[in-house]
mmCIF file of C-alpha atoms in Angstrom:
data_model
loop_
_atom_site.group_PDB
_atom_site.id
_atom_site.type_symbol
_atom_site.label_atom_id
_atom_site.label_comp_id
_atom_site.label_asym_id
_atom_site.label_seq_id
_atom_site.Cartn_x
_atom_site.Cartn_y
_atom_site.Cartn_z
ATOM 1 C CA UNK A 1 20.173 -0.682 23.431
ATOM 2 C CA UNK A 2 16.618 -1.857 22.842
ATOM 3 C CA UNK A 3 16.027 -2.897 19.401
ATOM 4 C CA UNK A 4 12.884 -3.208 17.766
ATOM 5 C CA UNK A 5 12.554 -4.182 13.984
ATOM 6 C CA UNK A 6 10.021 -4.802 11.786
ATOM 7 C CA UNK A 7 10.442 -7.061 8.779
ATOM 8 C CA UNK A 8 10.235 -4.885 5.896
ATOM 9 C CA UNK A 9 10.762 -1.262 5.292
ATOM 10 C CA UNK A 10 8.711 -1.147 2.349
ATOM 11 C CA UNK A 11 6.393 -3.603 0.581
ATOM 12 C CA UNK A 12 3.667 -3.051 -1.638
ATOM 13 C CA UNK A 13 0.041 -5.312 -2.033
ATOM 14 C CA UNK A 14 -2.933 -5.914 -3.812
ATOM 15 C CA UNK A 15 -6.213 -5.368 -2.989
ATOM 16 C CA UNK A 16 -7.532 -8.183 -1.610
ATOM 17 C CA UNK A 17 -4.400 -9.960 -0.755
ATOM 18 C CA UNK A 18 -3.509 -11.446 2.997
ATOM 19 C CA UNK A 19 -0.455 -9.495 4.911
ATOM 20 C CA UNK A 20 1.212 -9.926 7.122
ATOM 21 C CA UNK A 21 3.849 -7.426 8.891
ATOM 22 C CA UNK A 22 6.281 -8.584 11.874
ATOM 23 C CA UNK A 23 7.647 -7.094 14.975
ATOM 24 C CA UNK A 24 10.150 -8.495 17.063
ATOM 25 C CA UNK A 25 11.800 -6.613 20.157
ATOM 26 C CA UNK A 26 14.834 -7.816 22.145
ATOM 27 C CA UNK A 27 14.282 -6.265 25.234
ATOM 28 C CA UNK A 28 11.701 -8.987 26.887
ATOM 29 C CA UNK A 29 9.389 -6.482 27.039
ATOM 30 C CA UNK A 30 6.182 -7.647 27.916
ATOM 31 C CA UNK A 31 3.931 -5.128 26.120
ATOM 32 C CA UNK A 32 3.879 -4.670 22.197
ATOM 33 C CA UNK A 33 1.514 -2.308 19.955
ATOM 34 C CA UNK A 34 0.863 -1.892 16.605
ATOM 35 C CA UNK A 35 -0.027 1.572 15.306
ATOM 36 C CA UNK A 36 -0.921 3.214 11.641
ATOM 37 C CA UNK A 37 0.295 6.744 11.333
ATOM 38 C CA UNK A 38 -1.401 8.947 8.698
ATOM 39 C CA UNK A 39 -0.045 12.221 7.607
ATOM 40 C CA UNK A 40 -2.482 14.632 9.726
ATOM 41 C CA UNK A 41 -3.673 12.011 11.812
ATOM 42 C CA UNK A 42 -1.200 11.274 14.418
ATOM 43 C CA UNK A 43 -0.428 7.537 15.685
ATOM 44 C CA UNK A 44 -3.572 5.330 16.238
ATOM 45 C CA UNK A 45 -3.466 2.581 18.274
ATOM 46 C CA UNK A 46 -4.777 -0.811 16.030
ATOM 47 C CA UNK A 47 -3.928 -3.585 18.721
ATOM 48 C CA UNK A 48 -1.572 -4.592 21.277
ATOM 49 C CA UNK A 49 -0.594 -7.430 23.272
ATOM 50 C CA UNK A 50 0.641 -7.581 26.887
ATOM 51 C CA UNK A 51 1.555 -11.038 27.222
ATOM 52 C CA UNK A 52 1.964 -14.309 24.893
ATOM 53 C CA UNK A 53 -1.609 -15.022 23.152
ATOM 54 C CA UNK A 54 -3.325 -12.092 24.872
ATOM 55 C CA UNK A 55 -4.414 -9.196 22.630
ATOM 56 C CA UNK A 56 -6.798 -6.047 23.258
ATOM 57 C CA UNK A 57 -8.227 -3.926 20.342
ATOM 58 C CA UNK A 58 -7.270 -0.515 19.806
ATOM 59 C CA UNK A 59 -8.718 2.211 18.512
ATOM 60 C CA UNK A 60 -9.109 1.348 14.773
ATOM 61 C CA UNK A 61 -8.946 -2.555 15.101
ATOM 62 C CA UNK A 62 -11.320 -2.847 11.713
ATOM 63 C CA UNK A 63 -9.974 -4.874 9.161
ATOM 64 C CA UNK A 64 -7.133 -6.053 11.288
ATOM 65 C CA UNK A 65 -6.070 -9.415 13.238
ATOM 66 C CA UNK A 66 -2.641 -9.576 15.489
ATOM 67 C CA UNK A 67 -0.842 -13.004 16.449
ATOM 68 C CA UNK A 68 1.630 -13.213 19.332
ATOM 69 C CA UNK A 69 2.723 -16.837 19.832
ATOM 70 C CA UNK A 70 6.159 -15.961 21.618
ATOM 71 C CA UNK A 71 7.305 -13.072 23.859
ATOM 72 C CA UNK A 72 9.494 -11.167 21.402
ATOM 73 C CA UNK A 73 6.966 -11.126 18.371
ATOM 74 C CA UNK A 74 4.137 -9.787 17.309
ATOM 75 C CA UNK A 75 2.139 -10.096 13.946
ATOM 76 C CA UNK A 76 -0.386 -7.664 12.228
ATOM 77 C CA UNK A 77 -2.371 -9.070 9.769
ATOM 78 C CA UNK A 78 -4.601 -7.885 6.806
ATOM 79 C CA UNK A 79 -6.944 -10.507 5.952
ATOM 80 C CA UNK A 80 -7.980 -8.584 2.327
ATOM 81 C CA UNK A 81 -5.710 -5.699 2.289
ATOM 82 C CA UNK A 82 -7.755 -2.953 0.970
ATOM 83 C CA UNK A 83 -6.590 0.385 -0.802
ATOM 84 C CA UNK A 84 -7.647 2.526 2.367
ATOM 85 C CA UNK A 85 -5.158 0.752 4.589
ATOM 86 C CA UNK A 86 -2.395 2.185 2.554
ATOM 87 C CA UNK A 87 -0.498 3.357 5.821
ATOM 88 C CA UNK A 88 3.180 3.460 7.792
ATOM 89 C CA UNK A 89 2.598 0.582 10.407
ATOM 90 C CA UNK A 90 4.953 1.319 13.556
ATOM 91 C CA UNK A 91 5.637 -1.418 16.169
ATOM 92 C CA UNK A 92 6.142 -0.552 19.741
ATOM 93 C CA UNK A 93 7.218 -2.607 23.180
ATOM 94 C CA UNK A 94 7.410 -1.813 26.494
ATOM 95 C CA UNK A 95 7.556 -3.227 30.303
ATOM 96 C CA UNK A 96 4.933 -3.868 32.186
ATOM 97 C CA UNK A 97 3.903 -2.453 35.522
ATOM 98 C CA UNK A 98 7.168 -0.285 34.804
ATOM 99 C CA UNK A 99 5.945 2.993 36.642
ATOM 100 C CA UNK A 100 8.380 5.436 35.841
ATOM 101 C CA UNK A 101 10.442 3.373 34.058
ATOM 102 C CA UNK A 102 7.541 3.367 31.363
ATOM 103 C CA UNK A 103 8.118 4.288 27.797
ATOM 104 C CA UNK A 104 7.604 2.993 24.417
ATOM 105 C CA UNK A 105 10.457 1.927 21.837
ATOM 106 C CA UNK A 106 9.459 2.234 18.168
ATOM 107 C CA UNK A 107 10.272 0.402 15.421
ATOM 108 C CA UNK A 108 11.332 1.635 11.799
ATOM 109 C CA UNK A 109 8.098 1.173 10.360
ATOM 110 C CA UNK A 110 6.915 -0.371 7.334
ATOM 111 C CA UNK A 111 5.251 1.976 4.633
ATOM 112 C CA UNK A 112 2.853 -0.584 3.133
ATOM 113 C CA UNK A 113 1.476 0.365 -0.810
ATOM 114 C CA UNK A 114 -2.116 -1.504 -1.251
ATOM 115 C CA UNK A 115 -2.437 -0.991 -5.201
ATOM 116 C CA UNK B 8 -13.200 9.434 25.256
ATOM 117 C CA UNK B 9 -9.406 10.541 26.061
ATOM 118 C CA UNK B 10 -8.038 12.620 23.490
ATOM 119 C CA UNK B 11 -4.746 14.911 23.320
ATOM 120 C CA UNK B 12 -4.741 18.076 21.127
ATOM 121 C CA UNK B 13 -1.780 19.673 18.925
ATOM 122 C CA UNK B 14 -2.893 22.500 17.517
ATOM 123 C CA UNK B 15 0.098 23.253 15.291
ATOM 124 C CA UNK B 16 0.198 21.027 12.396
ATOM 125 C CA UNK B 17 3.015 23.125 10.770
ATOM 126 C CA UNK B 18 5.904 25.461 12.754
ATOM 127 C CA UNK B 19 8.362 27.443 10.346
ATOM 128 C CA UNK B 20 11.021 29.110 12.812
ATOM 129 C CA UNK B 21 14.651 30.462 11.537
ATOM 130 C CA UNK B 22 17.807 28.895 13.481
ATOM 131 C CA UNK B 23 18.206 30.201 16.981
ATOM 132 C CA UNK B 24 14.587 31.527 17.188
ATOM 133 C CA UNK B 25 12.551 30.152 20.127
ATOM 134 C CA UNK B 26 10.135 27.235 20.265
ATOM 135 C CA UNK B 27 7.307 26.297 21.475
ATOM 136 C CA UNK B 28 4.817 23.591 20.732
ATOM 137 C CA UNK B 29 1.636 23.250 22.562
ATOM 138 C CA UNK B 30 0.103 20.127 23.792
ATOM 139 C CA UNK B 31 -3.639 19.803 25.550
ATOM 140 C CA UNK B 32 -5.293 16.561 27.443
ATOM 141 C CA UNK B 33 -8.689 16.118 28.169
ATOM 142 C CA UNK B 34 -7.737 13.174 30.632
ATOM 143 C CA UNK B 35 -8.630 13.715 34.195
ATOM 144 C CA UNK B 36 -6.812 11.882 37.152
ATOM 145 C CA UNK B 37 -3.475 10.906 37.297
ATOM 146 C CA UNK B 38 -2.137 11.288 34.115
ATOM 147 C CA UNK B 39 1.886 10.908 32.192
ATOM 148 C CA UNK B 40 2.816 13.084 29.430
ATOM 149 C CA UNK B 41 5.376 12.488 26.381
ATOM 150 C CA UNK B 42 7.081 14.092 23.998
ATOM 151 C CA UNK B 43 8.174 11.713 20.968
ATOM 152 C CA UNK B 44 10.099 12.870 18.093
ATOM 153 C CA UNK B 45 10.529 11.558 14.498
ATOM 154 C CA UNK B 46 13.337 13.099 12.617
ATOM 155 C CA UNK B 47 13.630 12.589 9.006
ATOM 156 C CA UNK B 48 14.024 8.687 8.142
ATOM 157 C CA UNK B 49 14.217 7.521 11.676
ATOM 158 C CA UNK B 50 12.452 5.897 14.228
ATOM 159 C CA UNK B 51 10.203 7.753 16.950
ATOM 160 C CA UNK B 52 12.170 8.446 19.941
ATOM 161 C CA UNK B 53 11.826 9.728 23.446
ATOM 162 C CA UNK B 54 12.418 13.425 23.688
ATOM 163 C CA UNK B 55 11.049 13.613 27.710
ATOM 164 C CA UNK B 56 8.357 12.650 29.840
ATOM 165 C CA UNK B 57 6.595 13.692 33.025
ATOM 166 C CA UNK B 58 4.762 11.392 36.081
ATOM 167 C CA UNK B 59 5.278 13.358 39.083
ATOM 168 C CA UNK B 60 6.778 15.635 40.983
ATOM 169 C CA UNK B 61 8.825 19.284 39.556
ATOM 170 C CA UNK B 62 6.552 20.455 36.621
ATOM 171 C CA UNK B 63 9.142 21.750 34.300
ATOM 172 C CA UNK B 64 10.816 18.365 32.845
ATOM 173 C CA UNK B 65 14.115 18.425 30.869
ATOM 174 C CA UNK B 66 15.003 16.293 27.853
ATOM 175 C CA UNK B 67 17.594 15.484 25.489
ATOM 176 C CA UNK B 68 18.626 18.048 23.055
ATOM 177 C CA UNK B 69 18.054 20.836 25.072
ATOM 178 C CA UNK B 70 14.527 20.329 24.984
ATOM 179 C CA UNK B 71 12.001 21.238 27.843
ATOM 180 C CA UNK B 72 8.365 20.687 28.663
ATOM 181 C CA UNK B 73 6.093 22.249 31.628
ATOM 182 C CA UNK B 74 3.290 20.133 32.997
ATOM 183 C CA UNK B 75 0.420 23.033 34.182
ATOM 184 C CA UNK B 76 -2.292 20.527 35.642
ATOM 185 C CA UNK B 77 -5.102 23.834 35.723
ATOM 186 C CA UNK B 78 -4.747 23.908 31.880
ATOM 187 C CA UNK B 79 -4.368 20.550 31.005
ATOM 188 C CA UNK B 80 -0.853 21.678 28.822
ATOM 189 C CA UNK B 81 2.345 20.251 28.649
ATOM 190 C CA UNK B 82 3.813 22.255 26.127
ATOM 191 C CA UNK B 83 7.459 21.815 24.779
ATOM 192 C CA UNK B 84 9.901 24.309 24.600
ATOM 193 C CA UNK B 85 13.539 24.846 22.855
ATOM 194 C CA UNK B 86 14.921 28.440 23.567
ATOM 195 C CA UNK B 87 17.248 27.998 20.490
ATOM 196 C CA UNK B 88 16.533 25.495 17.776
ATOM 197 C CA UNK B 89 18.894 24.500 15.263
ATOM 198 C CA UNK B 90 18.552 22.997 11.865
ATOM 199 C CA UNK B 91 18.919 19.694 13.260
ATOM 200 C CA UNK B 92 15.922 20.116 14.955
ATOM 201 C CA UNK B 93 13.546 19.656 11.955
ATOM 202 C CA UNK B 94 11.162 16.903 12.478
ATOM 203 C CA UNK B 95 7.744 15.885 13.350
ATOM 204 C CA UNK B 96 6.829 15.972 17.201
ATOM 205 C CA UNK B 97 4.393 14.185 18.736
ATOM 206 C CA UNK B 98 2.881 14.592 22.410
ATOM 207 C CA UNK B 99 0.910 11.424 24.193
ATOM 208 C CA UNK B 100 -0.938 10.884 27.273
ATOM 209 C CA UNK B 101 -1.737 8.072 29.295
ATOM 210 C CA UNK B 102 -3.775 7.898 32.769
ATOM 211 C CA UNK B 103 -1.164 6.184 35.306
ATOM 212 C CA UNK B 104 -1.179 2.187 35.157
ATOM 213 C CA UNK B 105 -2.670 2.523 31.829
ATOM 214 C CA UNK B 106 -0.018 0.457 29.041
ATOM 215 C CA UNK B 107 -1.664 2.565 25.957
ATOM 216 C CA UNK B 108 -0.831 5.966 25.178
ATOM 217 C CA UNK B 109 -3.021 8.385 23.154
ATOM 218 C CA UNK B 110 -1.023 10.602 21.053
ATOM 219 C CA UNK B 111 -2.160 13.753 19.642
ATOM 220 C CA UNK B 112 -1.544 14.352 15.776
ATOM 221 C CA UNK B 113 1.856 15.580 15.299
ATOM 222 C CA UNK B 114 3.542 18.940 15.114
ATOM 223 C CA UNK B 115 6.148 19.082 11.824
ATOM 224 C CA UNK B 116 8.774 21.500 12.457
ATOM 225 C CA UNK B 117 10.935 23.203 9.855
ATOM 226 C CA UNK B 118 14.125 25.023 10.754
ATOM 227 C CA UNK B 119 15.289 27.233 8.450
ATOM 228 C CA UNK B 120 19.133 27.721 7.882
#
């Protein structure tokens, strides 16, 4: 079973302070993504990775930096949280080059309160 | 810019009544289509997906979708639902070789006993 978790369920912030959430996947995926989803607004794509140290911005990268130093783990950080990223973050991984093998495995997501 | 439309933000249906939940692209090309759903509490999971070949895709659950490439839909479609089938539903897109998806911006469904 592919597993991918994210360090916290919930956590809560204030303005102005640095986060950071974590994503790790089991599956030696090669591809992870970090998304915000917003009642209304779907999932939006912030940044993702597809291999160690390589990143590409998403749709909504503002206000947002990502880390991936090894394989199975990605970081999203907030480098001055602010209260308009008050947001569930959802991590994702997949293969790449998978054709039809391709899909996306989600995380739990963490519902993050910036106060 | 790539974009996929839900048009129902909100689907009230009683047990056993028929679903279904439209889903547009604006992609051209080659192009995948997903279904993802998010139950109450849980991750987003895999309902089905489509990349080639018959049109009408099944899924778990008893769900089905139909790719029709001359209306850029890929609706999904329950003839039954159950209770159990309350959650939010989300379609996505991606041209082929492409690692993002675009998803569109949900569909919640409430069944009601």
């Amino acid at each position: 079973d592919v597993k991918v978790t994210q360090s916290s369920r919930y956590l809560v912030k204030r303005t102005g302070e640095k986060v950071f959430l974590e994503c790790v996947q089991d599956m030696d995926h090669e591809n992870m993504f970090w998304y915000r989803q917003d009642p209304g607004l779907g999932l939006r794509l912030i940044y993702f990775s597809y291999d160690v140290k390589m990143k590409e911005k998403g749709d909504i990268p503002e206000g947002y930096s990502v880390s991936r130093e090894k394989k199975e783990r990605f970081s999203l950080i907030l480098e001055s949280a602010s209260t308009n990223q008050t947001s569930m973050y959802l991590c994702a991984s997949s293969f790449g080059e998978s054709g039809q093998l391709y899909e996306q495995y989600f995380g739990p997501g963490t519902r993050l309160t910036v106060t | 810019a790539q974009s996929v439309s839900q048009h129902n933000h909100h689907v009230i249906l009683s047990e056993a009544a028929s679903l279904e939940l439209g889903c547009n692209y604006s992609y051209g090309g080659t192009v995948n289509l997903f279904w993802y759903v998010q139950y109450p509490g849980q991750h987003l999971q895999l309902l089905l997906k489509y990349f080639s070949g018959d049109p009408l895709v099944k899924g778990i659950k008893g769900f089905e979708a139909e790719f029709i490439k001359s209306k850029f839909s890929f609706n999904l479609r329950k003839p039954s639902v159950q209770w159990s089938d309350t959650a939010e539903y989300f379609c996505a897109a991606r041209h082929f070789g492409n690692e993002k998806l675009t998803f569109g911006t949900g569909t919640r469904l409430t069944i009601i006993p």
